[in-house]
Tab-separated table of C-alpha atoms in Angstrom:
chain	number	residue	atom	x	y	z
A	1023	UNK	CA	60.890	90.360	101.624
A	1024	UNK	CA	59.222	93.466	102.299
A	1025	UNK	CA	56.442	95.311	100.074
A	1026	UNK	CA	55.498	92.407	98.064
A	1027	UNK	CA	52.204	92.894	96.678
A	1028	UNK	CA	51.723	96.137	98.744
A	1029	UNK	CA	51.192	99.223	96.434
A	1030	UNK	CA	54.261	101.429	94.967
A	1031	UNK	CA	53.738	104.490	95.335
A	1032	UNK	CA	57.156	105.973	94.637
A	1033	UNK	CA	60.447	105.325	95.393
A	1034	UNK	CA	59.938	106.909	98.991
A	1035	UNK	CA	57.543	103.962	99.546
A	1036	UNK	CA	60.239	101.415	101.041
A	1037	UNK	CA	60.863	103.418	104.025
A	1038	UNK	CA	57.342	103.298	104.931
A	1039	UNK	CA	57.287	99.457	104.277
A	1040	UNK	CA	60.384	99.493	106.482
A	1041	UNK	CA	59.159	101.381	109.185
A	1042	UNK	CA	55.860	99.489	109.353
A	1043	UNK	CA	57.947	95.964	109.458
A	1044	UNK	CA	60.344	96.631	112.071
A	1045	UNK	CA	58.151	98.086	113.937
A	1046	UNK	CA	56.049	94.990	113.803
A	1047	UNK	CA	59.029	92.756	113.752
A	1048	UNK	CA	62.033	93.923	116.326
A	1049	UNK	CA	61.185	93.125	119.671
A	1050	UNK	CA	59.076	89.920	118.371
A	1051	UNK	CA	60.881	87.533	115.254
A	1052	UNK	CA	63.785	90.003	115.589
A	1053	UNK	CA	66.158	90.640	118.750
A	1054	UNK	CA	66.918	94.232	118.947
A	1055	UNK	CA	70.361	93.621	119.523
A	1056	UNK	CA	70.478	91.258	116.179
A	1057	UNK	CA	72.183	92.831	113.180
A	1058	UNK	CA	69.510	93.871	110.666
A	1059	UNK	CA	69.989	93.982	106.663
A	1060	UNK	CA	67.826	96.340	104.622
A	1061	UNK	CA	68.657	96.286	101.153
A	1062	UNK	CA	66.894	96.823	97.638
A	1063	UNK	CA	65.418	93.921	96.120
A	1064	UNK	CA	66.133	93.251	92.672
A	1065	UNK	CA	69.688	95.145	92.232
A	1066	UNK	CA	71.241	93.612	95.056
A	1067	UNK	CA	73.553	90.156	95.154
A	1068	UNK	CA	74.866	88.654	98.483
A	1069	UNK	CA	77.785	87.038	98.378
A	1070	UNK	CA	78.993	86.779	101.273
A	1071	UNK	CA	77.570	84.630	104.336
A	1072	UNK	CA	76.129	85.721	107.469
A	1073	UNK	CA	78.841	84.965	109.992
A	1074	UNK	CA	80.999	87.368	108.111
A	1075	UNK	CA	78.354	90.107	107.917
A	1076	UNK	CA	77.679	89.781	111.413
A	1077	UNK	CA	82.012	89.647	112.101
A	1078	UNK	CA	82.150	92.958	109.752
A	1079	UNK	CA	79.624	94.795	111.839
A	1080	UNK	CA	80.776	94.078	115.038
A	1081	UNK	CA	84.826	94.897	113.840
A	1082	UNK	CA	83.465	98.247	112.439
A	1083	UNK	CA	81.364	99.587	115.825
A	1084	UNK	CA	78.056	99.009	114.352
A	1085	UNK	CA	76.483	96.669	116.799
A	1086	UNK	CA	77.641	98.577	119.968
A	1087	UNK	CA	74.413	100.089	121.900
A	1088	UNK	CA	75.140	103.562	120.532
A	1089	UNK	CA	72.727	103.555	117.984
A	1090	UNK	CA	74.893	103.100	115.107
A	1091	UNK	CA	74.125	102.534	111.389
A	1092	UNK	CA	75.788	101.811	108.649
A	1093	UNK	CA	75.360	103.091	105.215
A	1094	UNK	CA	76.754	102.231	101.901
A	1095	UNK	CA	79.176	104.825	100.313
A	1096	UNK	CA	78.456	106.027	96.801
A	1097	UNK	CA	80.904	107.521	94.156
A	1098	UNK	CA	78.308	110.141	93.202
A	1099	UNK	CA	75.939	111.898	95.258
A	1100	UNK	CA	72.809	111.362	93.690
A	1101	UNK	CA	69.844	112.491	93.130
A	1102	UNK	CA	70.717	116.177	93.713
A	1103	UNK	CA	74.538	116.329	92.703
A	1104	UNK	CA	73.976	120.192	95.134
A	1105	UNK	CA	74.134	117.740	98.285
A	1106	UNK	CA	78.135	116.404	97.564
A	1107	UNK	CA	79.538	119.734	98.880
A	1108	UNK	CA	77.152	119.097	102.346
A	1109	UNK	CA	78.385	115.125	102.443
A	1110	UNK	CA	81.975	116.054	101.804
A	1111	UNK	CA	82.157	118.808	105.272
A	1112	UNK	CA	79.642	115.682	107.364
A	1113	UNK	CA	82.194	113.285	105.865
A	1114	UNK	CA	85.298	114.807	105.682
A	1115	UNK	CA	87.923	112.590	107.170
A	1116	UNK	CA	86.597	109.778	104.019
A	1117	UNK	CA	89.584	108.942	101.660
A	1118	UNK	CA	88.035	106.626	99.181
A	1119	UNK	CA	86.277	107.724	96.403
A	1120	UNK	CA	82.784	105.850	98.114
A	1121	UNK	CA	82.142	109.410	100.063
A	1122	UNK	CA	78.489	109.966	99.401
A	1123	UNK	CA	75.000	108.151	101.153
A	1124	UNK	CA	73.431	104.885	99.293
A	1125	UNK	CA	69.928	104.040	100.291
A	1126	UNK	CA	70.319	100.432	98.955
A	1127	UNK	CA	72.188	98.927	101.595
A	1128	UNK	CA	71.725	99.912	105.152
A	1129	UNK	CA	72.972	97.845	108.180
A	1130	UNK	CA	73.047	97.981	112.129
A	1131	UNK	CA	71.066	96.400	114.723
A	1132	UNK	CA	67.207	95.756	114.874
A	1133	UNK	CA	66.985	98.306	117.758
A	1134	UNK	CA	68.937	100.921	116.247
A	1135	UNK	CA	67.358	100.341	112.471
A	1136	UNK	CA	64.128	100.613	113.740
A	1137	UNK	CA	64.873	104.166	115.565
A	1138	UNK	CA	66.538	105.100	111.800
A	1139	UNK	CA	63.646	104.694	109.727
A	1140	UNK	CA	61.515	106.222	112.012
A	1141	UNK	CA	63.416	109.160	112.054
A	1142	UNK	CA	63.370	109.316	108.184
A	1143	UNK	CA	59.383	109.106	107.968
A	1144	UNK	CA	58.253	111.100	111.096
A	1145	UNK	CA	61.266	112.845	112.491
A	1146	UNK	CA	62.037	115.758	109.956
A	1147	UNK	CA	63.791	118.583	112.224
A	1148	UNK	CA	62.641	121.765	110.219
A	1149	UNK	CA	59.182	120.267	109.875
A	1150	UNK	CA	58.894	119.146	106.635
A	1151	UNK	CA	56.634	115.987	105.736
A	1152	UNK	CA	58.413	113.261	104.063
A	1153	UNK	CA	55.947	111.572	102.141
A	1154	UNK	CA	56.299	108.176	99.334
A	1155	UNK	CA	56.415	110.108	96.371
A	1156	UNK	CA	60.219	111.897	97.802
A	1157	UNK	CA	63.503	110.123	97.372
A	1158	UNK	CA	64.575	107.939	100.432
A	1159	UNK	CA	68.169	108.374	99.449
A	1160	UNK	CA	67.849	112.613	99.193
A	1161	UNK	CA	66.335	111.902	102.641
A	1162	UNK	CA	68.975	110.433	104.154
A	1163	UNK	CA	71.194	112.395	103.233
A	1164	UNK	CA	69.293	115.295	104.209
A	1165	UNK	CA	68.383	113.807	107.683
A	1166	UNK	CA	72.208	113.557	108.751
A	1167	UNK	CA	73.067	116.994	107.287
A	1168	UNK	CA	69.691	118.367	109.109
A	1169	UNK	CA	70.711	116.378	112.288
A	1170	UNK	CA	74.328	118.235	112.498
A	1171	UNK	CA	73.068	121.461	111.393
A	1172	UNK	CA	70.801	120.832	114.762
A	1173	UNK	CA	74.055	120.187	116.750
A	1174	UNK	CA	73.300	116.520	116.689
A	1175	UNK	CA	75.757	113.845	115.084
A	1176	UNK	CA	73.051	110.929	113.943
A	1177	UNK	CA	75.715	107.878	114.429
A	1178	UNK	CA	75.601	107.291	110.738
A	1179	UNK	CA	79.011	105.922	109.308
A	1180	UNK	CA	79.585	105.497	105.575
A	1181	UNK	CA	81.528	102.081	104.375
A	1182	UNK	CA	83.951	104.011	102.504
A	1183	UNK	CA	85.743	101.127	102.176
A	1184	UNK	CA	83.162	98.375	100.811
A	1185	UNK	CA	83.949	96.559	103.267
A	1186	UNK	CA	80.405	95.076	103.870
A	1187	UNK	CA	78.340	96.884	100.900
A	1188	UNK	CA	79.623	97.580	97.383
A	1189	UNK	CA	77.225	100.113	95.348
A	1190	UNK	CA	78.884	99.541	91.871
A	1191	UNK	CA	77.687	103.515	90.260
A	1192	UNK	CA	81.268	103.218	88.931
A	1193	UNK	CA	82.403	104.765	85.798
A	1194	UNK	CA	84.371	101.621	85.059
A	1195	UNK	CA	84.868	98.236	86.368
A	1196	UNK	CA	86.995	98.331	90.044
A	1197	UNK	CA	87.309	94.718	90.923
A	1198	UNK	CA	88.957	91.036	90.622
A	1199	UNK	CA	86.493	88.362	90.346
A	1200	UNK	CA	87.445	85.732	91.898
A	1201	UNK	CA	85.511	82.457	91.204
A	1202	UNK	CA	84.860	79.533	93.462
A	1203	UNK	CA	87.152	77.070	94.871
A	1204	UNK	CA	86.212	73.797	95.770
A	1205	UNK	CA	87.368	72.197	98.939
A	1206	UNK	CA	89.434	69.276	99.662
A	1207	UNK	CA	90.132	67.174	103.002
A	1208	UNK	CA	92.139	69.689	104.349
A	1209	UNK	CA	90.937	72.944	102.889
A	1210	UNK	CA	86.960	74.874	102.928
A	1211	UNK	CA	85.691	75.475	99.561
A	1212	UNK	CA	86.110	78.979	99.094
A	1213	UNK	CA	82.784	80.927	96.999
A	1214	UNK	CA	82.870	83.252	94.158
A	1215	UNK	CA	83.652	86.750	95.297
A	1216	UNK	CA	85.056	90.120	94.205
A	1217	UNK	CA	87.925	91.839	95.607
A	1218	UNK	CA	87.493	96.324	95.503
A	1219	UNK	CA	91.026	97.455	93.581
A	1220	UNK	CA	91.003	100.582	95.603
A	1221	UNK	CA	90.916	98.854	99.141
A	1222	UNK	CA	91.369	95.022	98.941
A	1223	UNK	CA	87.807	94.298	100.420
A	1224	UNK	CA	85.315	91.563	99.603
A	1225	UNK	CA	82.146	93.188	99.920
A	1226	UNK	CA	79.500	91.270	101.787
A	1227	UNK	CA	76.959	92.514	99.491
A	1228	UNK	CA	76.614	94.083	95.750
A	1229	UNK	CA	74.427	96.869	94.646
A	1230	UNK	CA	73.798	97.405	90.764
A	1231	UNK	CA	72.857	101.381	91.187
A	1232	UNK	CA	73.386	104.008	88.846
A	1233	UNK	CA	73.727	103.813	85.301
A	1234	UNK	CA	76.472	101.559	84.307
A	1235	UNK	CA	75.498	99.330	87.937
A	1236	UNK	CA	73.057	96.906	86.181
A	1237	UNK	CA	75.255	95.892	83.824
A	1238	UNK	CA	77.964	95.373	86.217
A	1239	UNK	CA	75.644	93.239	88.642
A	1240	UNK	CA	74.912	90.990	85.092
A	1241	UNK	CA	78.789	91.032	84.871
A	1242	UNK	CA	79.181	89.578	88.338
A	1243	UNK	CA	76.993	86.965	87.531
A	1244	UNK	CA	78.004	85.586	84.953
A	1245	UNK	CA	82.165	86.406	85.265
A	1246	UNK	CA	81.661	84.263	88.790
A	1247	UNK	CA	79.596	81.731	87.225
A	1248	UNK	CA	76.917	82.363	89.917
A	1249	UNK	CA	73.943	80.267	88.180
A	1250	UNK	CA	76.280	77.297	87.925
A	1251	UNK	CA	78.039	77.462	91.311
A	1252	UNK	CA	74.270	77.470	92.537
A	1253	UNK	CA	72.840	75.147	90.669
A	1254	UNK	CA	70.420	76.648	88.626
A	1255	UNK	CA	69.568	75.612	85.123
A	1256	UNK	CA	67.847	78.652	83.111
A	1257	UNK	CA	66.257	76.509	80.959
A	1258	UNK	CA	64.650	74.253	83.021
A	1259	UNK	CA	64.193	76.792	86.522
């Protein structure tokens, strides 16, 4: 985990954190061509194993030597709604509703994750100075729109179809859950998941953002029986 015990200065403050580990860390305990998970701490639920995460990646582009990164896709654009009509024309071939940047869950390789966040702290093309007290999402979403303003394409794809990340700012409820299965001697137990209505995904990985996404991460846990199928007594652990 990254920025425990280190000071919080504002919500900008995890893409220093990030910056300062990978730099430290790709190249060293992580290969650069290794995919790399960066994802919110305490609003965030994987589900999903590695060897699927890794599969996902790979079947999308995102582990190709390009560069690429992969963002989760948002039904609102937040924090400044005035930044949807600027997603929508960098976006515009997106069909699901999950159009807009999510800061929570970013994915790609150590190599090209590392080059990302520097970008976001030090790179600003018209000069301004990100610093911990802005909003990493409003930057992201300004770095891509700044980058093709500039002529320049940042290989940024959104996963419109929550295929790897699920940010649940929904204004109801779009998904099965689908608890466990347990194996037998000629079937793998299957885990707890949740299927997306819209597309028919299993996300890799949940985000509880936005208003009604906290209660909606609670829901997960306890419609999928999580503490149970993980073996964790509340009252004793």
């Amino acid at each position: 985990a990254v920025g425990i015990s280190e000071p919080f200065k504002g919500v900008g403050t995890k893409l220093f954190l990030y910056d300062k580990a990978l730099k430290e860390m790709v190249g060293n305990e992580i290969d650069p061509d290794d995919p790399v998970l960066l994802a919110d701490a305490w609003d965030t639920l994987i589900l999903g194993p590695a060897e699927e995460f890794r599969e996902k990646l790979e079947g999308m582009g995102i582990l190709g030597s390009d560069g690429a990164v992969l963002v989760g896709g948002d039904r609102i654009c937040a924090p400044d709604y005035n930044m949807a009509p600027k997603m929508e024309r960098h976006f515009p071939d997106i069909k699901t509703p999950w159009r807009y940047p999510n800061s929570g869950l970013m994915a790609g390789t150590g190599r090209a994750m590392r080059t990302f966040i520097h970008c976001l702290v030090e790179g600003s093309l018209d000069g301004a100075t990100y610093t911990e007290d802005d909003d990493d999402q409003l930057r992201v979403q300004n770095f891509v729109y700044e980058c093709q303003e500039q002529g320049f394409r940042f290989p940024l794809s959104l996963d419109e179809d929550c295929r790897v990340f699920q940010n649940m700012g929904e204004p109801i409820v779009g998904w099965d859950f689908e608890l466990a299965v347990p194996g037998t001697d000629s079937l793998p137990a299957v885990p707890p998941r949740i299927c997306n209505h819209a597309t028919g995904e299993r996300p890799v990985i949940v985000h509880g953002c936005g208003g009604h996404g906290r209660w909606f991460l609670s829901d997960i846990y306890r419609e999928l029986e999580l503490m149970n199928y993980l073996g964790v007594d509340p009252d004793r652990d």
